[in-house]
PDB file of C-alpha atoms in Angstrom:
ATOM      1  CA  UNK A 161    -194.452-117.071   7.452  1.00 98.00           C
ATOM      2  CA  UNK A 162    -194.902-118.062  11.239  1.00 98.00           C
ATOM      3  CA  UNK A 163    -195.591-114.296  13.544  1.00 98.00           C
ATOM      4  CA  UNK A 164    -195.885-115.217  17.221  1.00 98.00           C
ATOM      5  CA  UNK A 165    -196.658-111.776  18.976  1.00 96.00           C
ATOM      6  CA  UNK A 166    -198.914-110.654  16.375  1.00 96.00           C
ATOM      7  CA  UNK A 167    -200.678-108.038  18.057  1.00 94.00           C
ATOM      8  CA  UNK A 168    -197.283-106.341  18.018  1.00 93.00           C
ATOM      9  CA  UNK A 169    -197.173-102.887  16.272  1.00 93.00           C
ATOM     10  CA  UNK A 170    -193.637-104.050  15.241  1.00 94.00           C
ATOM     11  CA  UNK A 171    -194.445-107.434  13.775  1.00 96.00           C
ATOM     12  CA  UNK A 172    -197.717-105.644  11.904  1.00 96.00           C
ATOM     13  CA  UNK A 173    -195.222-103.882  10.654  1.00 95.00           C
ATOM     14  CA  UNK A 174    -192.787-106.022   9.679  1.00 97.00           C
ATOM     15  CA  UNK A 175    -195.398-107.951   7.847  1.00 98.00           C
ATOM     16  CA  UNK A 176    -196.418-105.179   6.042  1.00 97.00           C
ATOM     17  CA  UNK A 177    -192.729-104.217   4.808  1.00 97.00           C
ATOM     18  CA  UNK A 178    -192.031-107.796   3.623  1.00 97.00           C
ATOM     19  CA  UNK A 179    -195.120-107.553   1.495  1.00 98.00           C
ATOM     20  CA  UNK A 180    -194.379-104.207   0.142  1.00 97.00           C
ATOM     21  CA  UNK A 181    -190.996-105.839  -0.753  1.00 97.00           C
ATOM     22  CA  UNK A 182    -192.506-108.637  -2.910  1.00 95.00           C
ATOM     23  CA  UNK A 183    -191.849-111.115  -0.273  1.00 95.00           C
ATOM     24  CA  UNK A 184    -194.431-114.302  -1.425  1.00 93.00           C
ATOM     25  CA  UNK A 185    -195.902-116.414   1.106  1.00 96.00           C
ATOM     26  CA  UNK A 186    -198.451-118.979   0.571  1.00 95.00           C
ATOM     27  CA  UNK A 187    -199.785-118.196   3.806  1.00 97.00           C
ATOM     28  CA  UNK A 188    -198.896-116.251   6.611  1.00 98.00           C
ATOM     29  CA  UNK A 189    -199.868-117.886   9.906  1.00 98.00           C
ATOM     30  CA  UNK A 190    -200.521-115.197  12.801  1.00 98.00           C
ATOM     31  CA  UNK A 191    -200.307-116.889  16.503  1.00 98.00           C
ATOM     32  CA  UNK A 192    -201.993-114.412  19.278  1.00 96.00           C
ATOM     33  CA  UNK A 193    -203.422-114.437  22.589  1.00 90.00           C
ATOM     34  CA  UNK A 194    -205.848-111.719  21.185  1.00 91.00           C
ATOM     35  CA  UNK A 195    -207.782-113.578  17.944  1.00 92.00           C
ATOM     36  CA  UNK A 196    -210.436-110.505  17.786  1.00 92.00           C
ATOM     37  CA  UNK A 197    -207.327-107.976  17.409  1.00 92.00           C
ATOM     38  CA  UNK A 198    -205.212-109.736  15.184  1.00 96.00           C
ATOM     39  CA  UNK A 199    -208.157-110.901  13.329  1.00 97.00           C
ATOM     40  CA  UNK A 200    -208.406-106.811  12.026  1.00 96.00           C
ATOM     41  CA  UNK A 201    -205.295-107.277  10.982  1.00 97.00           C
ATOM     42  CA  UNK A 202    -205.921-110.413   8.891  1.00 98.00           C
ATOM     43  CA  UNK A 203    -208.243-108.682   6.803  1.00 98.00           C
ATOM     44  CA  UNK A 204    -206.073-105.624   6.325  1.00 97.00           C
ATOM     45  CA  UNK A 205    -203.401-107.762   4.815  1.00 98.00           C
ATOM     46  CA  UNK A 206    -206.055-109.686   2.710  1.00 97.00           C
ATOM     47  CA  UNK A 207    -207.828-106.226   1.481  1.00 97.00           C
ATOM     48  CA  UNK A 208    -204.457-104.480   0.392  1.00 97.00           C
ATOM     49  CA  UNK A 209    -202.153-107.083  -0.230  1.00 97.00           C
ATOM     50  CA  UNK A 210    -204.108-109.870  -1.185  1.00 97.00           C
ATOM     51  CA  UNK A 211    -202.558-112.127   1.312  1.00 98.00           C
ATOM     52  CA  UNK A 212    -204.098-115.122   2.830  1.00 97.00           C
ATOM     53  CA  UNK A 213    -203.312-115.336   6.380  1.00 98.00           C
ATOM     54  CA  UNK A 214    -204.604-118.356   9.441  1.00 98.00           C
ATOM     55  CA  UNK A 215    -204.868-116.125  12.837  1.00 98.00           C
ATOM     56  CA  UNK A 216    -204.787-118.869  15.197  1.00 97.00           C
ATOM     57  CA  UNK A 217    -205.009-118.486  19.393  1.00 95.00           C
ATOM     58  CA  UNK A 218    -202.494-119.526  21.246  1.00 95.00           C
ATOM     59  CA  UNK A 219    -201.779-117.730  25.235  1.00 94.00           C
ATOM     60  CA  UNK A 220    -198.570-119.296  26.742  1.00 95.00           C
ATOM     61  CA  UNK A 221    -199.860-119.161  30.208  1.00 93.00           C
ATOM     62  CA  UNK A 222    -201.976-122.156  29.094  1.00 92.00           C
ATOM     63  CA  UNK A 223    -201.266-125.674  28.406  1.00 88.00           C
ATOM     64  CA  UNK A 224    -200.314-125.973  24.597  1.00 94.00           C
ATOM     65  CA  UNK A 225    -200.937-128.958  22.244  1.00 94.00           C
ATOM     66  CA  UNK A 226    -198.706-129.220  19.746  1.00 95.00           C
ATOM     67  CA  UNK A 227    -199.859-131.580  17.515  1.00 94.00           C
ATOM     68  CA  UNK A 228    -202.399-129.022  16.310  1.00 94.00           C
ATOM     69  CA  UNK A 229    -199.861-127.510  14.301  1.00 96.00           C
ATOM     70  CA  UNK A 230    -198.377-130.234  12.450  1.00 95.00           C
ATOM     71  CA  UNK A 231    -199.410-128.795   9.289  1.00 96.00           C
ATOM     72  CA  UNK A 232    -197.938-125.947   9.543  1.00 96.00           C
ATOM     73  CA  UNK A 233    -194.703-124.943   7.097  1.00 92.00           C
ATOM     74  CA  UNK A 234    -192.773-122.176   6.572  1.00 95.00           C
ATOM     75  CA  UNK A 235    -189.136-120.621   6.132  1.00 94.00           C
ATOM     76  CA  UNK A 236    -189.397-117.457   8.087  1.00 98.00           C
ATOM     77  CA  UNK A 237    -190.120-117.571  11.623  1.00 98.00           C
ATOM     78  CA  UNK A 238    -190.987-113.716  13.329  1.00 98.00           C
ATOM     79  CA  UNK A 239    -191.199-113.698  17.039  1.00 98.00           C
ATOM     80  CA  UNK A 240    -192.683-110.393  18.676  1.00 96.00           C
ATOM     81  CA  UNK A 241    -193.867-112.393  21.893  1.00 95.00           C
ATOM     82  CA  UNK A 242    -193.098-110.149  25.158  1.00 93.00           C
ATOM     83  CA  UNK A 243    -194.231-108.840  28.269  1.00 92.00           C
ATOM     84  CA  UNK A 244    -193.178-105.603  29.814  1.00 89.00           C
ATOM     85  CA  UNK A 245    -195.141-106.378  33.394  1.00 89.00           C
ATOM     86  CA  UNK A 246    -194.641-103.385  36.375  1.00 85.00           C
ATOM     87  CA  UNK A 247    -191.318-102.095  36.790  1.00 75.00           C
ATOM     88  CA  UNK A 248    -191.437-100.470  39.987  1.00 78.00           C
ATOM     89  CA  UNK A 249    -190.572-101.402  43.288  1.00 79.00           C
ATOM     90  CA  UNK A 250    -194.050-103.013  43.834  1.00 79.00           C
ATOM     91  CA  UNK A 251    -193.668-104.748  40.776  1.00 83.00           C
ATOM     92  CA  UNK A 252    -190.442-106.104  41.428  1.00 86.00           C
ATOM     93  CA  UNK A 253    -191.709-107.701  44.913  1.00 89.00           C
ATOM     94  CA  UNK A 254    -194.963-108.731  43.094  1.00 91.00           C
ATOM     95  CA  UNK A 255    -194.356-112.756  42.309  1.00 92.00           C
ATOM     96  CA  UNK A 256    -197.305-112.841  40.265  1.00 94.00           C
ATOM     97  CA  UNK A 257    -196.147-110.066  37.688  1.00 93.00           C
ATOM     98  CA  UNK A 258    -192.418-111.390  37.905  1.00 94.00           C
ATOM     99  CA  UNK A 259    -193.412-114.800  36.602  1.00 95.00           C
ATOM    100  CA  UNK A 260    -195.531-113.717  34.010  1.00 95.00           C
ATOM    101  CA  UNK A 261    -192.712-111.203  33.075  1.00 95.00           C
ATOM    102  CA  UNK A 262    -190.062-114.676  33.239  1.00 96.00           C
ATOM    103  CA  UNK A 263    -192.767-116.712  31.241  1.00 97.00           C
ATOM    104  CA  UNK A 264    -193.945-115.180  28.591  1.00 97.00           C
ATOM    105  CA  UNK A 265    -190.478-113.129  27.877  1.00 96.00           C
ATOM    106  CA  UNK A 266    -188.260-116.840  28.164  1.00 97.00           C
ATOM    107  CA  UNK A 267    -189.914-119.731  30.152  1.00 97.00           C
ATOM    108  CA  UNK A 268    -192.807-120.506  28.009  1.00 97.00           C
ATOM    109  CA  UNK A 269    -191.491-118.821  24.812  1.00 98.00           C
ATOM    110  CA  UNK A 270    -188.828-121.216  24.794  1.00 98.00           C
ATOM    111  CA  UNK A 271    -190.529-124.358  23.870  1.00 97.00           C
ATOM    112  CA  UNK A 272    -192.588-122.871  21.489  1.00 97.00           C
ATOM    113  CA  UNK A 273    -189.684-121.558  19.488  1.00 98.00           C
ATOM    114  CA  UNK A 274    -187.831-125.089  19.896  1.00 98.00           C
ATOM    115  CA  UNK A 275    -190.618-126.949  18.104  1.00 97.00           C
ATOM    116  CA  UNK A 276    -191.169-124.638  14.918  1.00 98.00           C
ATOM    117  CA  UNK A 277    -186.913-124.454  14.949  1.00 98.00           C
ATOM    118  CA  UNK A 278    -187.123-128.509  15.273  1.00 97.00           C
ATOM    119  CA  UNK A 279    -189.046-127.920  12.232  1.00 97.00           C
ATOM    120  CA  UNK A 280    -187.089-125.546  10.061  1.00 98.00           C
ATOM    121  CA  UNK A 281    -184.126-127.889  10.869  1.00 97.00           C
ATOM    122  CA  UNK A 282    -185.527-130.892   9.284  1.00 96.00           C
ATOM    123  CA  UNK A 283    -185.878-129.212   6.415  1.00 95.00           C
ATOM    124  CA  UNK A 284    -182.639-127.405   6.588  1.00 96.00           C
ATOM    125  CA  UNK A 285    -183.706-124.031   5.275  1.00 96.00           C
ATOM    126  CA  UNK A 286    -185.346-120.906   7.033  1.00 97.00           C
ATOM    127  CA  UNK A 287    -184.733-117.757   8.798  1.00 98.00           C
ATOM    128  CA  UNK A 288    -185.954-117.265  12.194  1.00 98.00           C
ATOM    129  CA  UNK A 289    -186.080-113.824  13.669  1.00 98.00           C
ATOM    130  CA  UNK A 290    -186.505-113.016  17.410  1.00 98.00           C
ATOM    131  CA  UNK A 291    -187.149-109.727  19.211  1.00 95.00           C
ATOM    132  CA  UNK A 292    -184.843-109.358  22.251  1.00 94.00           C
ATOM    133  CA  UNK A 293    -184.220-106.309  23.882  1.00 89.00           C
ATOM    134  CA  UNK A 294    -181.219-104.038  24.829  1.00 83.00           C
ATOM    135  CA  UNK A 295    -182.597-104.632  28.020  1.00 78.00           C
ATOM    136  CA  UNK A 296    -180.750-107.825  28.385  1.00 72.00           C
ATOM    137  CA  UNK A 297    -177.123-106.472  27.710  1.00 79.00           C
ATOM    138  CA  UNK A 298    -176.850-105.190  31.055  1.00 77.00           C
ATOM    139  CA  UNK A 299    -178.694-105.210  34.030  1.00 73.00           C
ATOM    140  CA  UNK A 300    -180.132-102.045  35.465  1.00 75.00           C
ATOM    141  CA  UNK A 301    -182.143-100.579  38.581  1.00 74.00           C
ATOM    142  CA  UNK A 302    -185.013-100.302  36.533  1.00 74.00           C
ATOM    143  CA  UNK A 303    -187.285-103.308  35.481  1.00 82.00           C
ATOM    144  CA  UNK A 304    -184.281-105.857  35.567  1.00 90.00           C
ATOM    145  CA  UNK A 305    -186.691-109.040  36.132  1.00 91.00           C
ATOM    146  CA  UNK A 306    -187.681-108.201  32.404  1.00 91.00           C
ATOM    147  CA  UNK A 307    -184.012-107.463  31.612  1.00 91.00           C
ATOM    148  CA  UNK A 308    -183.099-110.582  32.791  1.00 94.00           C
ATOM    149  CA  UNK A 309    -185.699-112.467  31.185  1.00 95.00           C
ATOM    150  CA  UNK A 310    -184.887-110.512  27.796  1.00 95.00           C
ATOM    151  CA  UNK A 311    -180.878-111.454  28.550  1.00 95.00           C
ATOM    152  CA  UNK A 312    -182.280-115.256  28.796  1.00 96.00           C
ATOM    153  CA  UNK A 313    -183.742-115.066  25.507  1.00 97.00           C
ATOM    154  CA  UNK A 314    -181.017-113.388  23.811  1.00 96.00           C
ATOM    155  CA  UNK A 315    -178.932-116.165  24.961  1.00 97.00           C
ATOM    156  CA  UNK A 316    -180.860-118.523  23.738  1.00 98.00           C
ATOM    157  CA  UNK A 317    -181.153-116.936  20.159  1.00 98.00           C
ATOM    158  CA  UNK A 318    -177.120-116.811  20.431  1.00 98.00           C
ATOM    159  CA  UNK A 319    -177.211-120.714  20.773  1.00 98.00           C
ATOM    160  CA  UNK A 320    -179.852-121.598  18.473  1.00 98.00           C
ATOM    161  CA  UNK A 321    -177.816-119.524  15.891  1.00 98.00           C
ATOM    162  CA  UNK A 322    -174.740-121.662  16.487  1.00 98.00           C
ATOM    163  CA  UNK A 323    -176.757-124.717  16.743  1.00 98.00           C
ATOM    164  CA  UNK A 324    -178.712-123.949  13.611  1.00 98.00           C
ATOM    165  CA  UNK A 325    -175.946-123.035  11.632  1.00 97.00           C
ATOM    166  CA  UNK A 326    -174.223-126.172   9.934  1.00 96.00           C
ATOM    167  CA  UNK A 327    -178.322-126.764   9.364  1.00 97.00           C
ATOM    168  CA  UNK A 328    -178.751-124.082   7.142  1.00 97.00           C
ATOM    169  CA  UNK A 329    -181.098-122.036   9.298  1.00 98.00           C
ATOM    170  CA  UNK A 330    -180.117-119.115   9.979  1.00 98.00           C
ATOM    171  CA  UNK A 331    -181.420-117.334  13.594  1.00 98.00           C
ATOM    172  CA  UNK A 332    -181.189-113.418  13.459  1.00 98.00           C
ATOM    173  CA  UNK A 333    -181.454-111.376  17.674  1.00 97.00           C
ATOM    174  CA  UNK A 334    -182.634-107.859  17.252  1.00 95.00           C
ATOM    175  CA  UNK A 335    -182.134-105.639  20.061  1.00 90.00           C
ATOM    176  CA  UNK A 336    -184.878-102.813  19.634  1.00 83.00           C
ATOM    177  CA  UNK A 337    -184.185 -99.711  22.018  1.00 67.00           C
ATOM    178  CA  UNK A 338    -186.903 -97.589  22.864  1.00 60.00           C
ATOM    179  CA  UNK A 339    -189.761 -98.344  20.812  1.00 62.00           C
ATOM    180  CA  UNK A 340    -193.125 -95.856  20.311  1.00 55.00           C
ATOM    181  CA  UNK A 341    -195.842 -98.874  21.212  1.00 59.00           C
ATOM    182  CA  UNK A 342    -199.162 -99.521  22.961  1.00 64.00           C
ATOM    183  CA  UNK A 343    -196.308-101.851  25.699  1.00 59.00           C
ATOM    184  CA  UNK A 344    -194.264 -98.638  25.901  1.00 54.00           C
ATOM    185  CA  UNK A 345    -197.113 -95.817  26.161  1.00 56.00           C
ATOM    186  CA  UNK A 346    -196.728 -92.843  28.917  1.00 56.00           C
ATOM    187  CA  UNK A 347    -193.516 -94.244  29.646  1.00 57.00           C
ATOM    188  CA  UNK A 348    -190.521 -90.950  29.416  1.00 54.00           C
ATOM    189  CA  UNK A 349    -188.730 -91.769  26.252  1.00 60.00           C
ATOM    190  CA  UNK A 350    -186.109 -90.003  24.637  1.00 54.00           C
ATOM    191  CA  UNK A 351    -187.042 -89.061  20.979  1.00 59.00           C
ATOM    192  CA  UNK A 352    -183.558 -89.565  19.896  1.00 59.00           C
ATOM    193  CA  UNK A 353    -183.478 -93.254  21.490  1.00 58.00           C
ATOM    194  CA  UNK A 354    -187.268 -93.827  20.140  1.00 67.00           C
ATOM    195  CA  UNK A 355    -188.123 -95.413  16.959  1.00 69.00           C
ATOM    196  CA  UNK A 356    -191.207 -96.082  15.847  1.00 84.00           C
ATOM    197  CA  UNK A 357    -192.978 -99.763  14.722  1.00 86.00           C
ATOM    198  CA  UNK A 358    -192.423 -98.405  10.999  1.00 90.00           C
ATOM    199  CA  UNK A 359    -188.842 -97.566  11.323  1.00 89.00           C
ATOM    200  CA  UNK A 360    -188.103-100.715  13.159  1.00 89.00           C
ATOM    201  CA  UNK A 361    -189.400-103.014  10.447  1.00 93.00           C
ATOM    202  CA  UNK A 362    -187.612-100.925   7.927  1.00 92.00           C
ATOM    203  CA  UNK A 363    -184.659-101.491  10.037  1.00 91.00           C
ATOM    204  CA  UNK A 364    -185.357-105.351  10.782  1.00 94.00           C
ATOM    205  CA  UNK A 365    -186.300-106.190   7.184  1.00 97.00           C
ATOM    206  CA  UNK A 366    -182.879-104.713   6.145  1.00 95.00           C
ATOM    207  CA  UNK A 367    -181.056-106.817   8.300  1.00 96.00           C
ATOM    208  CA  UNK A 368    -183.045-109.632   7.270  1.00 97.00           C
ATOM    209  CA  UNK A 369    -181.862-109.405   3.991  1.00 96.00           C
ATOM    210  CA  UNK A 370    -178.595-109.149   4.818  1.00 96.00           C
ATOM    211  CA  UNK A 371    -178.637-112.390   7.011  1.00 96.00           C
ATOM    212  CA  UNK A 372    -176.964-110.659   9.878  1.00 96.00           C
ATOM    213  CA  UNK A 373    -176.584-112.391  13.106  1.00 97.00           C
ATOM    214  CA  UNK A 374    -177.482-109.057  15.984  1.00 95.00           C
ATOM    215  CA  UNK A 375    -179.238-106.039  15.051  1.00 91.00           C
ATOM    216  CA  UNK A 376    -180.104-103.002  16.459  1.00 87.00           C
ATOM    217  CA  UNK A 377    -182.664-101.364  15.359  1.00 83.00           C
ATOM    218  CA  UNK A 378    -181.280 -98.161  15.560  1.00 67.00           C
ATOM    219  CA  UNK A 379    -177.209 -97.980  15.221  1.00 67.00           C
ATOM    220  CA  UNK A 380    -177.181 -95.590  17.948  1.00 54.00           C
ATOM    221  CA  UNK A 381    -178.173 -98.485  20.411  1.00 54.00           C
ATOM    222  CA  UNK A 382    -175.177-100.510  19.105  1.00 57.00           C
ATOM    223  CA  UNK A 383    -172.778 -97.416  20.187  1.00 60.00           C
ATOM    224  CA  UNK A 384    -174.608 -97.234  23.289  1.00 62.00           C
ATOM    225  CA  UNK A 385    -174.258-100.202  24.440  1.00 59.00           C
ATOM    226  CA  UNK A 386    -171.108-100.772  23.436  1.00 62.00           C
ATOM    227  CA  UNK A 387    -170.431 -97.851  25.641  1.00 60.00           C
ATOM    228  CA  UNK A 388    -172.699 -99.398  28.547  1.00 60.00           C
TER     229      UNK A 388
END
């Protein structure tokens, strides 16, 4: 199993639910910009789940060789990567924190999805499952550079998917809502709208399972947006 974004609460998580679910890997490979962090986690998994895990470093905003991971194989690809930046006003005119927002959420994600999906499709088997946002279904007065950059990527899913499919990979968008995190702390959330990292990998591995194409991770979102 590939996790880029492994810091994330929600990818922790799901790791932890496919485990608990008698999921097998031979190794789970953990990709972070913060080794020390995810490192923790590494040993957590090994301690109560007897997993072996790689954590290795990897920060988009950098230059990336690929070649280093040539070894690397797997058939389920979980991608957590994202950036939140400063939604307000200053944020918005604040180049610095709208590229970062537009690379790490699409620009420089992109590529590194591409060559693990170049992968799965050679060997014509695999799941890969990528954390958009319902962010990206419409655009709104509040943070829309990240909405935007969220809408990019769930495009992109929507492509791979069809591009992927006659390959026998299959690409799976979920849309969280509101999700209790450390990106999403002090923000005013509505409890009803707000799932936490737990639910959310209950909710994703579900889906999983069920090979389904969008999820929300809670169906009120779907309604919602529908709505929207």
């Amino acid at each position: 199993m590939i996790v880029l974004g492994s810091t994330s609460e929600v990818a922790q998580a799901f790791v932890e639910k496919a485990l608990q679910e008698g999921e097998k890997f031979e190794k789970i490979y953990l990709f972070t910009s913060s080794k020390e962090t995810t490192e923790r986690f590494a040993r957590h998994i090994d301690v109560k789940f007897l997993q072996q895990s790689e954590v290795i470093e990897l920060d988009l905003m950098k230059g990336i060789d690929y070649n280093q991971f040539d070894y690397i194989n797997s058939n389920l690809l979980f991608c957590a990567t994202g950036y939140l930046g400063e939604g307000t006003e200053e944020g918005l005119y604040d180049n610095k924190n709208t590229q970062r927002i537009i690379d790490v959420n699409y620009a420089k994600l992109v590529p590194v999805m591409n060559y693990f999906a170049q992968k799965f499709e050679s060997r014509r088997s695999g799941t890969i499952i990528g954390l958009s946002s319902v962010a990206g279904d419409r655009g709104r007065q509040s943070n829309f550079i990240y909405g935007s950059a969220k809408a990019a990527f769930t495009a992109y899913l929507s492509g791979l998917r069809n591009y992927l499919f006659d390959k026998k990979v299959h690409v799976m968008t979920v849309k969280p809502g509101f999700m209790a995190t450390k990106m999403t702390e002090g923000l005013p959330l509505n409890p009803k709208l707000t799932a936490t990292p737990k639910e959310a990998a209950e909710s994703i591995f579900k889906a999983y399972k069920k090979q389904k194409n969008v999820a929300y991770v809670l169906p009120v979102w779907g309604i919602t947006m529908m709505i929207i």
